Coordinates of C-alpha atoms in Angstrom, one line a residue:
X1 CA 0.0 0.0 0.0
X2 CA 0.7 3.6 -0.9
X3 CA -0.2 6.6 1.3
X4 CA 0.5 10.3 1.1
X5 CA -1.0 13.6 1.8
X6 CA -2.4 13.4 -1.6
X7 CA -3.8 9.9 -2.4
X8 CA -3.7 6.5 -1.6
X9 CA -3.0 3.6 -3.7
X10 CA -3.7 0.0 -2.8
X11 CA -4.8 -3.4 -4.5
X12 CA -7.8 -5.0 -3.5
X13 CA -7.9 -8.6 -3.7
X14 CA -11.7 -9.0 -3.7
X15 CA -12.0 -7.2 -6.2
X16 CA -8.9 -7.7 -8.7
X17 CA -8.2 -4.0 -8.8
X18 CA -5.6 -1.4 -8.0
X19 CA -7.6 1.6 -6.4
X20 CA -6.2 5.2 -5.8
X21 CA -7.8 7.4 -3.9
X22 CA -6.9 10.9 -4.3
X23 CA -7.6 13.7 -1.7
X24 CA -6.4 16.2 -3.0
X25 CA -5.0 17.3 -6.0
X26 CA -1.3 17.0 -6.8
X27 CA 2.0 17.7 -9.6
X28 CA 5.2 16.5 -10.5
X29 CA 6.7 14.0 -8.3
X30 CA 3.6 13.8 -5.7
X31 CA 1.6 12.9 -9.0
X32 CA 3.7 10.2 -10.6
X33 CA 4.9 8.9 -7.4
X34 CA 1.8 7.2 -6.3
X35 CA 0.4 6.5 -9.8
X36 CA 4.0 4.7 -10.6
X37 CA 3.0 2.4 -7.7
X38 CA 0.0 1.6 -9.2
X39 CA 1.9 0.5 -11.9
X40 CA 3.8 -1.5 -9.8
X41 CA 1.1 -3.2 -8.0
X42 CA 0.0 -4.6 -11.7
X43 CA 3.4 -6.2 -12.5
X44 CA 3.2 -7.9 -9.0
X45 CA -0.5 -9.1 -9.5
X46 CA 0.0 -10.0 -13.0
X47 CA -4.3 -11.0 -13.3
X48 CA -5.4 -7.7 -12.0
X49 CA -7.6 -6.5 -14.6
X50 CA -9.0 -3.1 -13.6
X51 CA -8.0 0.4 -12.1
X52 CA -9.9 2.5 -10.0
X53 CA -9.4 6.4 -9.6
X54 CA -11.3 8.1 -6.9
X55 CA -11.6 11.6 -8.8
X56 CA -14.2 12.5 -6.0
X57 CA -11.6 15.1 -4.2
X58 CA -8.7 16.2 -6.0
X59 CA -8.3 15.1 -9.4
X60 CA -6.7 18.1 -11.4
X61 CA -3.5 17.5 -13.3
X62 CA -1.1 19.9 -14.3
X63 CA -0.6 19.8 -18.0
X64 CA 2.9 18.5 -17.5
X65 CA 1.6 15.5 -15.5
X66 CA -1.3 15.1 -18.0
X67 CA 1.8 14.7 -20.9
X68 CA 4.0 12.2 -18.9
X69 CA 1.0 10.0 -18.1
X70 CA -0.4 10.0 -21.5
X71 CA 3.1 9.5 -23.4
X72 CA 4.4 6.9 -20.6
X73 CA 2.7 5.7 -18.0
X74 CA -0.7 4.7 -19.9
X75 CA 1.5 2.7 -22.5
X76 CA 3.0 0.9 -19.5
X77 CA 0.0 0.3 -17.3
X78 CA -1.5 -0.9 -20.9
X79 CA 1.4 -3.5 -20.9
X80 CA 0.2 -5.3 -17.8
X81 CA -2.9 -7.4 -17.4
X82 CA -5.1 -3.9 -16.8
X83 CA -8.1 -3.7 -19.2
X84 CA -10.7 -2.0 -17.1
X85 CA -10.1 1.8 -15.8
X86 CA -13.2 3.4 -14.0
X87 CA -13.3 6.5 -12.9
X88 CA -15.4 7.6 -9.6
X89 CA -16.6 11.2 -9.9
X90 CA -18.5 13.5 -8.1
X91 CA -22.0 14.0 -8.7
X92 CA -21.3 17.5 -10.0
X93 CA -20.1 18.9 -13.4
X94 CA -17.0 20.5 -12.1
X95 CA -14.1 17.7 -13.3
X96 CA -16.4 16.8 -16.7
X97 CA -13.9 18.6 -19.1
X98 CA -10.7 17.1 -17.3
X99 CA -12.4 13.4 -17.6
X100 CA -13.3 13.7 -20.8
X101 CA -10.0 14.1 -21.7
X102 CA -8.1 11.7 -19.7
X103 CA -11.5 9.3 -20.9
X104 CA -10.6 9.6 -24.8
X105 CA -6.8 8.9 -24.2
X106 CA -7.7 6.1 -22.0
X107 CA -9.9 4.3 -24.3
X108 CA -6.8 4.1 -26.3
X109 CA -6.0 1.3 -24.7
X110 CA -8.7 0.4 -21.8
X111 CA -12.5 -0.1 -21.6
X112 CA -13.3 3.1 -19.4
X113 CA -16.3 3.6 -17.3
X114 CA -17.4 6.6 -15.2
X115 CA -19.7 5.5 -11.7
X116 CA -20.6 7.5 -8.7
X117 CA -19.0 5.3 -5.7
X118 CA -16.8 2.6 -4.6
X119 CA -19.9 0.3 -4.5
X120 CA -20.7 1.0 -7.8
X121 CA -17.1 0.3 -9.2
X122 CA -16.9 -2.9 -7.5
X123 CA -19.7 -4.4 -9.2
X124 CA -18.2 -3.8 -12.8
X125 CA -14.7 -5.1 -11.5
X126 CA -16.9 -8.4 -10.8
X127 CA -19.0 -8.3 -13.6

């Protein structure tokens, strides 16, 4: 398990997913960091086949960030068993335009679903 200020990052068994939680938002090497352990977490559960992001409190990348996880670490995380990224956002608008562009890169390489909670996420993971 990962844990910093920012976010949390942990696999889940039960549900054969990597989950990171953020909490608030992030850049540079308190971004990649955590996400670079998710990473990590794949190549040492070689079957896990989704990612979760909790969006819900602090998902705002610098464009920077944005670049480096487009051009590297999505190839990567692509590379593993990972073929199911789901994105948990708040019932507001506010992080629509920033999803929607992390959710057309994504597709890219992953099936991508948006849900509203944990719960919610957990049931697709199983499905």
């Amino acid at each position: 398990m990962f844990f910093s200020e920012h976010c949390s990052v942990e696999y889940l068994k039960s549900a054969n997913a990597v989950l990171i939680i953020w909490r608030k938002p992030c850049s540079q090497e308190a971004y990649r960091l955590p996400v670079r352990h998710a990473l990590n977490l794949f190549k040492e559960n070689p079957l896990c086949a989704s990612l979760i992001v909790d969006a819900r409190s602090g998902f705002e990348d610098a464009p920077e960030d944005v670049s480096w996880a487009f051009s590297q670490w999505m190839p990567q995380l692509a590379e593993t068993g990972c073929r199911r990224f789901l994105f948990i956002k708040p019932p507001s608008d506010e992080l629509e335009t920033e999803l929607d562009l992390w959710t057309k890169e994504l597709l890219k390489y992953f099936t991508v679903s948006h849900v509203f909670s944990l719960e919610e996420a957990f049931a697709l993971c199983r499905a």
